[in-house]
PDB file of C-alpha atoms in Angstrom:
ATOM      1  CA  UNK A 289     102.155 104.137  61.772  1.00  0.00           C
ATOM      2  CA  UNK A 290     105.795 105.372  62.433  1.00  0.00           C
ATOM      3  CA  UNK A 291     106.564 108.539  64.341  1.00  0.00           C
ATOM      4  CA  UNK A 292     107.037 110.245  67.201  1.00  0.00           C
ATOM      5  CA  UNK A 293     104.563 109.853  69.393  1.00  0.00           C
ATOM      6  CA  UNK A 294     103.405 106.427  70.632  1.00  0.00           C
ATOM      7  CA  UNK A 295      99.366 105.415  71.252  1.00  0.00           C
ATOM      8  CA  UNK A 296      99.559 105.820  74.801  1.00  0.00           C
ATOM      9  CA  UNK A 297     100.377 109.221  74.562  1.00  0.00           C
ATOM     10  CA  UNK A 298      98.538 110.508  71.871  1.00  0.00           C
ATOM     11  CA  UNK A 299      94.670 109.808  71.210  1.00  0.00           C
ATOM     12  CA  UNK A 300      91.953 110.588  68.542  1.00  0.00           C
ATOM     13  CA  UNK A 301      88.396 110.670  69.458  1.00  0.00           C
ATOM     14  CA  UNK A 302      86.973 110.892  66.461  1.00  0.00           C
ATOM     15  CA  UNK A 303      83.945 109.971  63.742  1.00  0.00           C
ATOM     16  CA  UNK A 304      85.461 108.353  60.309  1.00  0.00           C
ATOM     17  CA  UNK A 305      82.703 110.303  57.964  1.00  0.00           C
ATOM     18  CA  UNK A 306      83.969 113.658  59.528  1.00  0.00           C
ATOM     19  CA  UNK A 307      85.804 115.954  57.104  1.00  0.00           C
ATOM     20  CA  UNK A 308      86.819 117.745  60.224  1.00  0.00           C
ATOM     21  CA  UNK A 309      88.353 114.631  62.065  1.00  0.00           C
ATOM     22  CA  UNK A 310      89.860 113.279  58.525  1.00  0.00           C
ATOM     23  CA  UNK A 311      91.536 116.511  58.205  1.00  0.00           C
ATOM     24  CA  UNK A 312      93.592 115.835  61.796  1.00  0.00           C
ATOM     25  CA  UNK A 313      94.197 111.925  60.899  1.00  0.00           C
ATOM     26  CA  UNK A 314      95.945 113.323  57.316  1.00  0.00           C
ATOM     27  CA  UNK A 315      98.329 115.659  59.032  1.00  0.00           C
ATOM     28  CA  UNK A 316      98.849 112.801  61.504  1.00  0.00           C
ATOM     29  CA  UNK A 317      99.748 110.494  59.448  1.00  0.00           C
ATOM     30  CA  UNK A 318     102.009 113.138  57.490  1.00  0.00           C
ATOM     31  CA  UNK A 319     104.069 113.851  60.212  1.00  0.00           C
ATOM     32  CA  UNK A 320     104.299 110.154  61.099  1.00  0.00           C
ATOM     33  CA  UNK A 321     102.934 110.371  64.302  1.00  0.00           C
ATOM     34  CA  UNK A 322     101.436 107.248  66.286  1.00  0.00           C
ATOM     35  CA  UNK A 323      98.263 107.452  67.745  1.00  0.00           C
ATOM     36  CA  UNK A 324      95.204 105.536  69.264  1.00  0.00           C
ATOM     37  CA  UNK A 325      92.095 105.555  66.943  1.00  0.00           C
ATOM     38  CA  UNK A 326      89.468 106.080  69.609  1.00  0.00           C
ATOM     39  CA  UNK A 327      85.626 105.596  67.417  1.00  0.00           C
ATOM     40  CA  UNK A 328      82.573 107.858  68.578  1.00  0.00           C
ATOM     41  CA  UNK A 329      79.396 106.126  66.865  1.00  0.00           C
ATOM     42  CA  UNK A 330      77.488 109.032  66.420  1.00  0.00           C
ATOM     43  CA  UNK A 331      76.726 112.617  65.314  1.00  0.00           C
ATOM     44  CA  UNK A 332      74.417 112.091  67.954  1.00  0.00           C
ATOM     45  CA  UNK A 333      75.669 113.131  71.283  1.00  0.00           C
ATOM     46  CA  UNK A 334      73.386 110.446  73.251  1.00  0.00           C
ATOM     47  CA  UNK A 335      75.472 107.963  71.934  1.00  0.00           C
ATOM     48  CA  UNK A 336      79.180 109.306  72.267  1.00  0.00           C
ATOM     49  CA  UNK A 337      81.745 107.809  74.646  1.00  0.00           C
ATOM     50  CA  UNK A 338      81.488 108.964  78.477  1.00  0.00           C
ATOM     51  CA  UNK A 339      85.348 109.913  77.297  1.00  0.00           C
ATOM     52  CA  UNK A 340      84.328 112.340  75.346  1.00  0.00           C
ATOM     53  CA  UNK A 341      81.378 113.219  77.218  1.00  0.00           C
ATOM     54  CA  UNK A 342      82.721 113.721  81.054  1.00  0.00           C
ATOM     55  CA  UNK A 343      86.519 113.701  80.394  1.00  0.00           C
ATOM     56  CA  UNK A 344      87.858 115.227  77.149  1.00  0.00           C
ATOM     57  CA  UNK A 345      84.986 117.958  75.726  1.00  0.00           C
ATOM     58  CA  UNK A 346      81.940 118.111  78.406  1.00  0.00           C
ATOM     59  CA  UNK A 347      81.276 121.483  76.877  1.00  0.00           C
ATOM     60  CA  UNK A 348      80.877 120.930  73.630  1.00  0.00           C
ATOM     61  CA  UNK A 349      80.664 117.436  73.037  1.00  0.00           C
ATOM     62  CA  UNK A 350      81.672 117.463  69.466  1.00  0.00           C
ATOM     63  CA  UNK A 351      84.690 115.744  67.709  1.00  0.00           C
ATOM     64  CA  UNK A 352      87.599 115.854  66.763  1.00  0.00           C
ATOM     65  CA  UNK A 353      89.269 116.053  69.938  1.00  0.00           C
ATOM     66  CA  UNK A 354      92.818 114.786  70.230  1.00  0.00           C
ATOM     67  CA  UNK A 355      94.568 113.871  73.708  1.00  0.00           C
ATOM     68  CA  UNK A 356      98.159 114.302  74.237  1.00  0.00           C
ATOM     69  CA  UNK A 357      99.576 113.373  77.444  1.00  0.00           C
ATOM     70  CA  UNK A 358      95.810 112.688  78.773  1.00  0.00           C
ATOM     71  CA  UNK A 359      95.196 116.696  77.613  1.00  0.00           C
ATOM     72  CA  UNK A 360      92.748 117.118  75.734  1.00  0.00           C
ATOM     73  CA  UNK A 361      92.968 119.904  72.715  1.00  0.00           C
ATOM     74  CA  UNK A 362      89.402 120.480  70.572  1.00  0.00           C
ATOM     75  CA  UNK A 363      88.482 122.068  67.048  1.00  0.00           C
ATOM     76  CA  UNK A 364      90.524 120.903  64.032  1.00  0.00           C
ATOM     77  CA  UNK A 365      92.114 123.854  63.143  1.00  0.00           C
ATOM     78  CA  UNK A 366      93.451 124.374  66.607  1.00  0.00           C
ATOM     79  CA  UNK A 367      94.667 121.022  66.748  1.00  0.00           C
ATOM     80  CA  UNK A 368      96.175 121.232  63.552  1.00  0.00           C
ATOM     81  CA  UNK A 369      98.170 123.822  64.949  1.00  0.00           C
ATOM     82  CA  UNK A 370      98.780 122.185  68.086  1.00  0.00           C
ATOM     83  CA  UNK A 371     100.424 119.309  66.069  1.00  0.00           C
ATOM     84  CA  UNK A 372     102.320 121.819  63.909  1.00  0.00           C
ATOM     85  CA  UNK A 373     103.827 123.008  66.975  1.00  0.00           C
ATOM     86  CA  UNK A 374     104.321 119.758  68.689  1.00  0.00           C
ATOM     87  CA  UNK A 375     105.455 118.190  66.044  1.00  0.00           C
ATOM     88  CA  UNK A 376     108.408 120.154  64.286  1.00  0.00           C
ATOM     89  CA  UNK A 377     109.409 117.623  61.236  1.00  0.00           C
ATOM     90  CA  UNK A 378     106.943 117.802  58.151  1.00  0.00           C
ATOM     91  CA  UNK A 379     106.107 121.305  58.709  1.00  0.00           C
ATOM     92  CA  UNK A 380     102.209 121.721  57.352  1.00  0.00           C
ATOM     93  CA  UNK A 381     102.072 125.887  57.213  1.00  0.00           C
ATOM     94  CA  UNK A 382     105.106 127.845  55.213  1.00  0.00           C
ATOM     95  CA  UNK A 383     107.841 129.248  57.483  1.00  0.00           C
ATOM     96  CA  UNK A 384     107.169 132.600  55.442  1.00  0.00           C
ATOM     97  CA  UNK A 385     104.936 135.111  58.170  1.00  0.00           C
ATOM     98  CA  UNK A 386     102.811 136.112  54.620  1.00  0.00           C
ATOM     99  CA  UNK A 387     102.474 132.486  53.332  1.00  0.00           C
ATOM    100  CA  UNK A 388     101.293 130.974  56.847  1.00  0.00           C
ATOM    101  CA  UNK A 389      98.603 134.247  56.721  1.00  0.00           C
ATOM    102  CA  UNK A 390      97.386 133.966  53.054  1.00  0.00           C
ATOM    103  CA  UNK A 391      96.978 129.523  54.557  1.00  0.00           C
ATOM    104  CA  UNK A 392      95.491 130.440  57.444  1.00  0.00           C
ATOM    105  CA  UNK A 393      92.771 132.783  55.328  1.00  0.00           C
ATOM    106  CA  UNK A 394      92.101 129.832  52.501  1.00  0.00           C
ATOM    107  CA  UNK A 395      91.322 127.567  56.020  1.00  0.00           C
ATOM    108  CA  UNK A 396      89.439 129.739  57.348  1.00  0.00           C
ATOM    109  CA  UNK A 397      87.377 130.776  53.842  1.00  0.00           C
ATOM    110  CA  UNK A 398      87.234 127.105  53.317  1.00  0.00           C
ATOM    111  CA  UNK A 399      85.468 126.421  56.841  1.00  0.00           C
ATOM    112  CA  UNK A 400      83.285 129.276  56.606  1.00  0.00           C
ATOM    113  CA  UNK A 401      81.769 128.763  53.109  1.00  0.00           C
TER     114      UNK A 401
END
């Protein structure tokens, strides 16, 4: 993967079955950024990296979490955003206030039902 960010800085804990984690990977690989692939085995917390466990999400021990500079940011809409942000070229919400709303509504209708 080409982009911006290199696998040291930039991690993805994540499950490959997750809509939620596959989501994240999509707009990272849109944007062209590099990043570590970093497997959790399970749905089942008991089995889950002590990464994920003690380090990046001891709260809610739930993926996708992604790690940028060793900081960890959780739930894929937030880090969606987060990359948005981050990440200025390949811009994944409309630069139009209105059009980002009505996006952010059919995500959040979409996550909800």
């Amino acid at each position: 993967m080409g982009g911006q960010g290199n696998g040291k800085q930039v991690k993805l804990l994540g499950t490959w079955f997750s809509p939620y984690v596959q989501r994240v990977v999509w707009v990272l690989n849109l944007k062209g950024i590099d990043y570590e692939w970093v497997e959790q085995s399970s749905r089942d917390p008991k089995y889950r990296s002590q990464l994920l466990l003690k380090k990046y999400n001891p709260m809610i021990k739930a993926v996708p979490v992604l790690v940028h500079h060793g900081r960890p940011v959780l739930e894929s809409l937030i880090i969606l955003e987060y990359i948005d942000e981050t990440w200025k070229n390949n811009p994944i919400l409309p630069s139009d206030p209105y059009e980002r709303a009505m996006a952010r509504f059919w995500e959040n209708l979409i996550d909800q039902k």
